[in-house]
Short mmCIF file of C-alpha atoms in Angstrom, two decimals:
data_model
loop_
_atom_site.label_atom_id
_atom_site.label_comp_id
_atom_site.label_asym_id
_atom_site.label_seq_id
_atom_site.Cartn_x
_atom_site.Cartn_y
_atom_site.Cartn_z
CA MET A 450 108.71 120.17 98.31
CA ASP A 451 111.91 120.34 100.36
CA ALA A 452 112.30 121.36 104.01
CA HIS A 453 115.53 123.11 104.96
CA LEU A 454 116.44 123.04 108.64
CA ALA A 455 119.25 124.84 110.41
CA PRO A 456 120.45 123.90 113.91
CA ALA A 457 118.09 125.40 116.48
CA THR A 458 116.86 125.20 120.03
CA VAL A 459 113.17 124.85 120.81
CA GLY A 460 110.70 125.61 123.58
CA GLY A 461 107.09 126.54 124.07
CA ARG A 462 103.60 125.08 124.04
CA VAL A 463 101.94 123.13 121.20
CA THR A 464 98.78 121.07 120.75
CA ALA A 465 98.90 117.49 119.55
CA PRO A 466 97.07 116.75 116.31
CA PRO A 467 94.12 114.35 116.55
CA SER A 468 94.79 110.63 116.19
CA LYS A 469 94.84 109.35 112.64
CA SER A 470 94.12 105.79 113.78
CA TYR A 471 91.04 106.81 115.76
CA THR A 472 89.82 109.13 112.99
CA HIS A 473 89.88 106.36 110.37
CA ARG A 474 87.94 104.01 112.62
CA ALA A 475 85.48 106.66 113.77
CA LEU A 476 84.60 107.71 110.21
CA LEU A 477 83.98 104.14 109.09
CA ALA A 478 82.13 103.21 112.30
CA ALA A 479 79.88 106.22 111.72
CA GLY A 480 79.40 104.98 108.17
CA TYR A 481 78.34 101.55 109.39
CA GLY A 482 75.65 103.28 111.46
CA GLU A 483 73.01 105.88 110.59
CA GLY A 484 75.31 108.80 111.27
CA THR A 485 77.57 110.43 113.85
CA VAL A 486 79.28 113.74 114.50
CA VAL A 487 82.99 112.96 114.79
CA ALA A 488 84.52 115.70 116.94
CA ASP A 489 88.17 116.77 116.70
CA PRO A 490 88.97 114.54 113.71
CA LEU A 491 92.27 114.62 111.89
CA HIS A 492 91.46 116.28 108.57
CA SER A 493 94.33 115.10 106.41
CA ALA A 494 94.93 113.04 103.29
CA ASP A 495 94.55 109.56 104.79
CA PRO A 496 91.27 110.13 106.71
CA GLU A 497 89.91 111.92 103.64
CA ALA A 498 90.42 108.65 101.75
CA THR A 499 88.31 106.81 104.33
CA GLY A 500 85.68 109.55 104.08
CA ARG A 501 85.55 109.11 100.30
CA ALA A 502 84.93 105.39 100.80
CA VAL A 503 82.04 106.07 103.19
CA ALA A 504 80.53 108.34 100.53
CA ALA A 505 81.10 105.72 97.81
CA PHE A 506 79.15 103.22 99.91
CA GLY A 507 76.12 105.53 100.04
CA GLY A 508 76.93 107.68 103.06
CA SER A 509 78.44 111.15 103.24
CA VAL A 510 81.14 112.99 105.17
CA GLU A 511 81.01 116.77 105.63
CA TRP A 512 84.23 118.24 107.02
CA ASP A 513 83.81 121.41 109.08
CA ASP A 514 87.28 122.61 110.03
CA GLU A 515 85.99 125.71 111.79
CA ALA A 516 83.87 123.61 114.15
CA ALA A 517 86.51 120.83 114.24
CA GLU A 518 83.93 118.26 113.21
CA ALA A 519 83.19 115.70 110.53
CA ARG A 520 79.45 115.12 110.16
CA VAL A 521 78.87 111.63 108.84
CA GLU A 522 75.68 110.19 107.35
CA GLY A 523 75.96 106.43 107.36
CA PHE A 524 74.99 103.57 105.05
CA ASP A 525 73.35 101.71 107.94
CA GLY A 526 75.35 98.49 107.81
CA ARG A 527 74.76 97.75 104.13
CA PRO A 528 77.22 99.44 101.76
CA GLU A 529 76.00 100.20 98.26
CA THR A 530 78.04 99.05 95.29
CA PRO A 531 80.11 102.14 94.39
CA ALA A 532 79.65 103.78 91.01
CA ASP A 533 83.42 104.05 90.57
CA VAL A 534 86.74 102.72 91.81
CA ILE A 535 87.64 103.71 95.40
CA ASP A 536 91.04 105.42 95.42
CA CYS A 537 92.67 104.90 98.82
CA GLY A 538 95.64 107.14 98.00
CA ASN A 539 98.55 106.21 100.26
CA SER A 540 96.38 104.98 103.13
CA GLY A 541 96.88 101.33 104.03
CA THR A 542 94.39 101.66 106.89
CA THR A 543 91.72 102.84 104.46
CA MET A 544 92.34 100.00 102.02
CA ARG A 545 92.20 97.25 104.63
CA LEU A 546 89.25 98.52 106.64
CA VAL A 547 87.29 99.41 103.51
CA ALA A 548 88.05 96.08 101.81
CA ALA A 549 86.18 94.22 104.56
CA ALA A 550 83.30 96.71 104.38
CA GLY A 551 83.16 96.31 100.60
CA ALA A 552 82.79 92.56 101.02
CA LEU A 553 79.30 93.27 102.38
CA ALA A 554 78.14 94.94 99.16
CA ASP A 555 75.68 93.30 96.77
CA GLY A 556 78.02 93.83 93.83
CA LEU A 557 81.78 94.17 93.45
CA VAL A 558 83.98 96.94 94.82
CA VAL A 559 87.33 97.92 93.26
CA LEU A 560 90.03 99.41 95.49
CA THR A 561 93.32 100.91 94.40
CA GLY A 562 95.91 103.42 95.60
CA ASP A 563 99.24 104.99 94.81
CA GLU A 564 102.36 103.05 93.85
CA SER A 565 103.45 102.54 97.45
CA LEU A 566 100.05 101.26 98.56
CA ARG A 567 99.85 98.92 95.58
CA SER A 568 103.01 97.19 96.86
CA ARG A 569 101.71 96.37 100.35
CA PRO A 570 100.48 92.88 101.33
CA GLN A 571 96.72 92.27 101.39
CA GLY A 572 96.59 88.52 100.66
CA PRO A 573 95.56 87.26 104.13
CA LEU A 574 92.61 89.68 104.25
CA LEU A 575 91.48 88.73 100.73
CA ALA A 576 91.60 85.06 101.65
CA ALA A 577 89.69 85.72 104.88
CA ILE A 578 86.95 87.42 102.87
CA ASP A 579 86.84 84.39 100.57
CA ALA A 580 86.68 81.99 103.52
CA LEU A 581 83.79 83.94 105.04
CA GLY A 582 81.67 83.64 101.91
CA GLY A 583 82.64 86.74 99.96
CA ARG A 584 84.94 87.57 97.07
CA GLY A 585 88.51 88.74 97.65
CA VAL A 586 90.65 89.16 94.54
CA SER A 587 93.99 90.74 93.73
CA THR A 588 93.75 91.74 90.07
CA ARG A 589 97.42 90.89 89.55
CA GLY A 590 97.23 87.63 91.46
CA ASN A 591 99.95 88.68 93.91
CA GLY A 592 97.95 89.60 97.01
CA GLN A 593 98.41 93.32 96.34
CA ALA A 594 96.14 96.09 95.07
CA PRO A 595 94.22 96.75 92.91
CA LEU A 596 91.68 94.64 94.80
CA VAL A 597 88.19 93.44 93.96
CA VAL A 598 85.93 92.56 96.89
CA GLY A 599 82.24 92.01 97.31
CA ALA A 600 79.60 89.40 96.76
CA GLY A 601 80.74 85.77 96.84
CA ALA A 602 81.63 83.90 93.68
CA GLY A 603 80.09 80.61 94.63
CA GLU A 604 82.00 77.36 94.23
CA GLY A 605 85.58 77.47 93.05
CA ALA A 606 86.68 80.82 94.44
CA GLY A 607 87.30 79.77 98.00
CA ALA A 608 84.01 81.12 99.31
CA GLY A 609 82.81 79.56 102.51
CA THR A 610 85.64 77.00 102.65
CA GLY A 611 86.70 77.80 106.19
CA ALA A 612 90.29 77.22 105.12
CA SER A 613 93.31 78.77 106.75
CA VAL A 614 94.04 82.04 104.98
CA SER A 615 97.79 82.08 105.47
CA GLU A 616 98.45 79.63 102.65
CA GLY A 617 100.19 81.94 100.20
CA ALA A 618 100.29 85.71 100.09
CA GLY A 619 98.08 85.66 97.04
CA ALA A 620 95.37 83.51 98.60
CA GLY A 621 91.96 84.19 97.13
CA THR A 622 93.41 85.89 94.05
CA GLY A 623 92.66 83.41 91.31
CA ALA A 624 89.01 84.05 90.42
CA SER A 625 87.91 86.38 87.67
CA ALA A 626 86.18 89.46 89.03
CA SER A 627 83.42 89.12 86.48
CA GLU A 628 82.26 85.58 87.28
CA GLY A 629 78.85 85.10 88.88
CA ALA A 630 78.47 86.84 92.23
CA THR A 631 75.98 84.92 94.34
CA GLY A 632 75.91 86.20 97.90
CA LEU A 633 77.19 88.34 100.74
CA VAL A 634 79.65 87.69 103.54
CA THR A 635 77.60 86.04 106.28
CA GLY A 636 80.30 85.62 108.90
CA GLY A 637 81.85 82.57 110.49
CA ARG A 638 85.20 81.39 111.77
CA VAL A 639 88.45 82.30 110.04
CA SER A 640 92.14 81.74 110.70
CA ILE A 641 94.72 84.40 109.79
CA PRO A 642 98.35 85.21 110.56
CA GLY A 643 98.87 87.92 113.16
CA ASP A 644 102.34 89.02 112.12
CA VAL A 645 101.51 90.77 108.82
CA SER A 646 99.12 93.51 109.93
CA SER A 647 96.79 94.05 112.88
CA GLN A 648 94.60 96.01 110.46
CA PHE A 649 93.30 92.70 109.08
CA VAL A 650 91.84 91.95 112.52
CA THR A 651 90.37 95.45 112.82
CA ALA A 652 88.77 95.20 109.38
CA LEU A 653 87.12 91.85 110.14
CA LEU A 654 85.86 92.92 113.57
CA MET A 655 84.29 96.10 112.18
CA ALA A 656 82.57 94.33 109.29
CA GLY A 657 81.74 91.22 111.31
CA ALA A 658 79.48 93.14 113.68
CA VAL A 659 76.89 93.70 110.94
CA THR A 660 77.03 90.20 109.42
CA PRO A 661 74.29 87.72 110.35
CA ASP A 662 76.63 85.27 112.11
CA GLY A 663 79.45 87.44 113.39
CA VAL A 664 83.13 86.62 112.96
CA GLU A 665 85.52 84.64 115.11
CA ILE A 666 89.20 85.22 114.29
CA GLU A 667 91.83 82.66 115.18
CA LEU A 668 95.40 83.99 115.07
CA GLU A 669 97.94 81.57 113.65
CA THR A 670 100.95 83.60 114.82
CA GLU A 671 101.67 86.19 117.48
CA LEU A 672 99.80 89.44 116.86
CA LYS A 673 102.02 92.36 115.92
CA SER A 674 100.90 95.92 116.68
CA ALA A 675 98.38 94.53 119.17
CA PRO A 676 97.50 97.92 120.73
CA TYR A 677 95.89 98.94 117.44
CA VAL A 678 93.32 96.17 117.89
CA GLU A 679 92.65 97.50 121.38
CA ILE A 680 92.10 100.94 119.85
CA THR A 681 89.52 99.32 117.59
CA ARG A 682 87.79 97.51 120.43
CA GLU A 683 87.71 100.66 122.56
CA LEU A 684 86.17 102.67 119.73
CA LEU A 685 83.66 99.97 118.79
CA SER A 686 82.46 99.88 122.38
CA ALA A 687 81.84 103.64 122.18
CA PHE A 688 79.64 102.92 119.14
CA GLY A 689 77.72 100.20 121.01
CA VAL A 690 79.48 97.26 119.36
CA GLU A 691 80.88 94.63 121.70
CA THR A 692 83.85 92.40 120.95
CA THR A 693 85.64 89.72 122.94
CA ALA A 694 89.21 88.52 123.26
CA THR A 695 89.37 84.73 123.04
CA GLU A 696 92.13 82.26 123.89
CA THR A 697 93.19 82.19 120.25
CA GLY A 698 92.18 85.60 118.93
CA PHE A 699 89.09 87.80 118.85
CA ALA A 700 85.37 87.53 118.15
CA VAL A 701 82.47 89.83 117.39
CA ALA A 702 78.82 88.79 117.48
CA GLY A 703 76.72 89.45 114.39
CA GLY A 704 73.53 91.43 114.12
CA GLN A 705 74.89 94.42 116.04
CA SER A 706 74.26 98.07 115.22
CA TYR A 707 76.63 101.03 115.24
CA ASP A 708 75.10 103.86 117.25
CA ALA A 709 76.79 107.03 118.53
CA ASP A 710 75.46 110.57 118.24
CA ARG A 711 78.90 112.05 118.84
CA TYR A 712 82.43 110.69 119.15
CA ALA A 713 85.52 112.71 120.15
CA VAL A 714 88.91 111.74 118.70
CA PRO A 715 91.86 111.80 121.15
CA GLY A 716 95.32 113.26 120.45
CA ASP A 717 97.74 111.22 118.34
CA PHE A 718 100.77 109.82 120.18
CA SER A 719 102.52 108.83 116.95
CA SER A 720 102.52 112.53 116.04
CA ILE A 721 103.24 113.61 119.63
CA SER A 722 106.52 111.68 119.40
CA TYR A 723 108.06 114.34 117.10
CA PRO A 724 107.68 117.48 119.27
CA LEU A 725 108.45 115.26 122.26
CA ALA A 726 111.72 114.15 120.66
CA ALA A 727 112.46 117.73 119.57
CA GLY A 728 112.19 118.89 123.17
CA ALA A 729 114.31 116.00 124.42
CA VAL A 730 117.21 116.78 122.08
CA ALA A 731 116.92 120.52 121.40
CA ALA A 732 115.02 122.31 124.20
CA ASP A 733 116.81 125.36 125.60
CA GLU A 734 115.85 127.24 128.75
CA GLU A 735 112.14 126.73 128.12
CA PRO A 736 110.75 123.18 127.92
CA VAL A 737 108.34 121.91 125.29
CA VAL A 738 104.79 121.41 126.58
CA ILE A 739 102.41 119.29 124.48
CA GLU A 740 98.67 119.63 125.08
CA GLY A 741 96.09 117.01 124.11
CA ALA A 742 98.14 114.06 125.36
CA ARG A 743 95.33 112.24 127.12
CA PRO A 744 95.62 108.54 127.99
CA SER A 745 94.04 106.10 125.53
CA ALA A 746 94.59 102.63 124.12
CA GLN A 747 97.30 103.90 121.77
CA GLY A 748 100.42 101.77 121.96
CA ASP A 749 102.56 104.73 120.97
CA THR A 750 102.12 106.20 124.47
CA ALA A 751 105.10 103.89 125.09
CA VAL A 752 107.34 106.67 123.71
CA VAL A 753 107.01 108.46 127.06
CA ASP A 754 108.33 105.43 128.95
CA VAL A 755 111.13 104.86 126.43
CA LEU A 756 112.29 108.46 126.70
CA ASP A 757 112.20 108.18 130.49
CA ARG A 758 114.32 105.01 130.34
CA MET A 759 116.83 106.83 128.14
CA GLY A 760 117.24 109.45 130.85
CA GLY A 761 114.98 112.06 129.31
CA ASP A 762 113.54 114.87 131.42
CA VAL A 763 109.87 114.16 130.75
CA SER A 764 106.71 114.33 132.86
CA TRP A 765 103.10 113.51 131.98
CA ASP A 766 100.10 115.07 133.67
CA ARG A 767 97.58 112.50 132.50
CA GLU A 768 94.57 114.23 134.02
CA ALA A 769 95.37 117.52 132.26
CA GLY A 770 96.62 115.73 129.14
CA GLU A 771 99.93 117.58 129.13
CA LEU A 772 103.45 116.34 128.44
CA THR A 773 106.45 118.44 129.48
CA VAL A 774 109.93 117.67 128.15
CA ALA A 775 113.29 119.38 128.55
CA ARG A 776 116.68 118.55 127.13
CA ALA A 777 118.78 116.08 129.11
CA PRO A 778 121.65 113.69 128.34
CA LEU A 779 120.25 110.47 126.82
CA SER A 780 121.59 106.93 126.99
CA GLY A 781 120.87 104.10 124.59
CA VAL A 782 118.39 101.34 125.45
CA GLU A 783 116.83 98.31 123.77
CA VAL A 784 113.27 98.87 122.55
CA SER A 785 110.85 96.43 120.95
CA VAL A 786 108.60 97.95 118.30
CA ALA A 787 106.51 94.81 117.87
CA ASP A 788 103.46 96.78 119.01
CA THR A 789 104.63 100.29 118.05
CA PRO A 790 105.99 100.24 114.48
CA ASP A 791 105.29 103.93 113.86
CA LEU A 792 107.77 104.90 116.58
CA LEU A 793 110.83 103.44 114.87
CA PRO A 794 111.87 106.62 112.98
CA THR A 795 111.57 108.74 116.15
CA LEU A 796 113.46 106.22 118.28
CA ALA A 797 116.21 105.97 115.69
CA VAL A 798 116.78 109.74 115.86
CA LEU A 799 116.83 109.68 119.66
CA GLY A 800 119.36 106.85 119.47
CA ALA A 801 121.60 108.87 117.17
CA VAL A 802 121.80 111.63 119.80
CA ALA A 803 122.10 109.33 122.82
CA ASP A 804 125.29 107.94 124.30
CA GLY A 805 125.83 104.23 123.83
CA GLU A 806 123.86 101.81 121.71
CA THR A 807 120.12 101.91 120.97
CA ARG A 808 118.74 98.61 119.73
CA ILE A 809 115.32 98.79 118.04
CA VAL A 810 114.19 95.17 117.77
CA ASP A 811 111.17 93.14 116.56
CA ALA A 812 111.09 95.47 113.58
CA GLU A 813 110.68 93.30 110.48
CA HIS A 814 107.03 94.30 110.01
CA VAL A 815 108.13 97.96 109.93
CA ARG A 816 109.57 97.23 106.50
CA TYR A 817 106.01 96.98 105.10
CA LYS A 818 104.76 100.47 105.85
CA GLU A 819 104.62 103.40 103.41
CA THR A 820 108.22 102.47 102.73
CA ASP A 821 110.79 100.13 104.25
CA ARG A 822 111.33 102.31 107.31
CA VAL A 823 114.15 100.17 108.71
CA SER A 824 116.26 100.52 105.58
CA ALA A 825 115.24 104.13 104.97
CA MET A 826 116.21 105.32 108.45
CA ALA A 827 119.48 103.39 108.31
CA GLU A 828 120.37 105.02 105.00
CA SER A 829 119.33 108.54 106.02
CA LEU A 830 121.03 108.52 109.41
CA ASP A 831 124.18 107.09 107.84
CA ARG A 832 124.12 109.97 105.34
CA MET A 833 123.88 112.39 108.28
CA GLY A 834 126.90 110.86 110.00
CA ALA A 835 125.33 108.38 112.40
CA SER A 836 126.75 104.91 112.89
CA VAL A 837 124.01 102.33 112.26
CA THR A 838 123.72 98.59 111.77
CA GLU A 839 120.72 97.29 109.86
CA ARG A 840 119.44 93.76 110.45
CA GLN A 841 116.37 92.07 109.01
CA ASP A 842 114.35 92.57 112.18
CA ALA A 843 116.33 95.29 113.94
CA LEU A 844 118.02 98.68 113.64
CA VAL A 845 120.99 99.33 115.90
CA VAL A 846 122.12 102.94 116.32
CA HIS A 847 125.58 103.45 117.79
CA GLY A 848 125.06 106.83 119.39
CA GLY A 849 128.50 107.02 120.98
CA GLU A 850 130.04 106.71 117.52
CA SER A 851 127.65 109.19 115.87
CA SER A 852 127.95 112.89 115.15
CA LEU A 853 125.10 114.29 113.09
CA SER A 854 125.91 116.65 110.24
CA GLY A 855 123.59 118.40 107.83
CA ALA A 856 122.87 116.49 104.62
CA THR A 857 120.20 116.04 101.98
CA VAL A 858 117.96 113.10 102.85
CA ASP A 859 114.91 111.66 101.13
CA GLY A 860 111.64 111.25 103.01
CA ARG A 861 110.64 108.57 100.45
CA GLY A 862 107.06 109.79 100.41
CA ASP A 863 106.66 108.71 104.06
CA HIS A 864 105.28 111.30 106.48
CA ARG A 865 106.91 109.67 109.50
CA LEU A 866 110.38 109.66 107.95
CA VAL A 867 110.05 113.32 107.00
CA MET A 868 109.11 114.39 110.53
CA ALA A 869 111.73 112.27 112.28
CA LEU A 870 114.50 113.49 109.97
CA ALA A 871 113.38 117.08 110.53
CA VAL A 872 113.91 116.55 114.27
CA ALA A 873 117.40 115.20 113.51
CA GLY A 874 118.05 118.38 111.53
CA LEU A 875 117.57 120.47 114.69
CA VAL A 876 120.76 119.04 116.21
CA ALA A 877 122.84 118.36 113.09
CA ASP A 878 125.87 120.50 112.32
CA GLY A 879 124.93 122.55 109.25
CA GLU A 880 121.80 122.65 107.10
CA THR A 881 119.66 119.56 106.62
CA THR A 882 117.38 119.24 103.60
CA VAL A 883 114.50 116.75 103.82
CA ARG A 884 112.92 115.95 100.46
CA GLY A 885 109.19 115.26 100.19
CA ALA A 886 108.21 117.59 103.02
CA GLU A 887 104.64 117.85 101.71
CA HIS A 888 103.92 114.31 102.87
CA VAL A 889 103.49 115.46 106.47
CA ASP A 890 99.95 116.35 105.37
CA VAL A 891 99.10 112.65 105.67
CA SER A 892 99.04 112.76 109.46
CA PHE A 893 100.31 116.12 110.78
CA PRO A 894 99.24 119.07 108.61
CA GLY A 895 101.08 122.13 109.82
CA PHE A 896 103.98 120.13 111.28
CA PHE A 897 106.59 122.61 110.09
CA GLU A 898 104.55 125.55 111.36
CA VAL A 899 104.49 123.83 114.76
CA LEU A 900 108.27 123.40 114.65
CA ASP A 901 108.66 127.08 113.77
CA SER A 902 106.40 128.07 116.65
CA LEU A 903 108.77 126.27 118.99
CA GLY A 904 111.74 128.23 117.62
CA ALA A 905 113.00 126.01 114.82
CA ASP A 906 114.30 127.49 111.58
CA ALA A 907 112.46 125.51 108.88
CA THR A 908 112.13 126.83 105.34
CA LEU A 909 109.98 125.10 102.69
CA THR A 910 110.84 125.39 98.99
#
């Protein structure tokens, strides 16, 4: 599906979609327990994949869109061996969090996904599962999906070795998935790199709480996307599971139980960044007001501060959970996305409209998302007339040398690229066509309807 956008001004009031990150974690946390009503969940493709995994492990998820609830029956800390392969679709969060849960099963669990997901690195998590006494296998021996996880393989597969898990991206991939499974993950101490994905830490903390011995995680490198671990810890506390930050990483005691009758998902600041940016670059007489923007552990709340530093006309009523933004001249700044990788596409568009140079740094890990977002945004903005410089760990947008014009750009199957490029289309001269518009359903169903409600001219074909 293609989205066609003409230049337009925007204004009005919209509601932020629920957080995808919190929804994933809440569904699986409810699965680890006896059951929970998850209120205000994001009902989209990625959380549905996590819900399917909960059901495959012996629980169930009933989505009630009218009541804005997901009613979860849990598997009470002990996942069953699924009757079939778990298809994680395009959801990296699902695959990583569910891989650690699957390592608790009595048998073996097979995880796969679409072509993009099957290219993303999983080796450190597989090796951590091996080191903790379970089985973690990449079927192709390259640290990528399809994955086989579950009961330990005994001697010779790395189970219970306590070894560092950063030795090779394919660590823990050599054993046959059919050789004798002899036990479950019991917990222990494990060492992993922190600069590949914070989701490895989240996965181990969530699973570690229900192991006999708990899990202590030592980080070998600086943790990227650290706020996502804080999201996890905040949510686990709401489910009665306590974690600790140590001098070298994180730890969770074993033998804990997940228990929450009801959990409410907050608004998603990654998604908020798009209407926020639209208001900053294209608001007319009426500002854009975004409801549901309540404070939380989300690192992407940083977009408010970045926009303010750029000279944006933005205010945040934290108590009411409302953001108000009007158009104002923007100036380039330097922004680190070490902890906020999902913001890079939005920041790149803001930089293309701003005067001066916007430097988006600490961005190498952003290349390992649904697509290489650094390269993809550089290519798309260049096609639209922006002046950009791509480096291995940075994207520099020369706003003073940029003049956006309508063009056909490819969303590359990445929801965040599609939405950011649609915002760019609001201020480009002429029509902009964004290919792959349907992928917004991953995190922001109804995104184009929201844009239209603000006054944009978006046509889907």
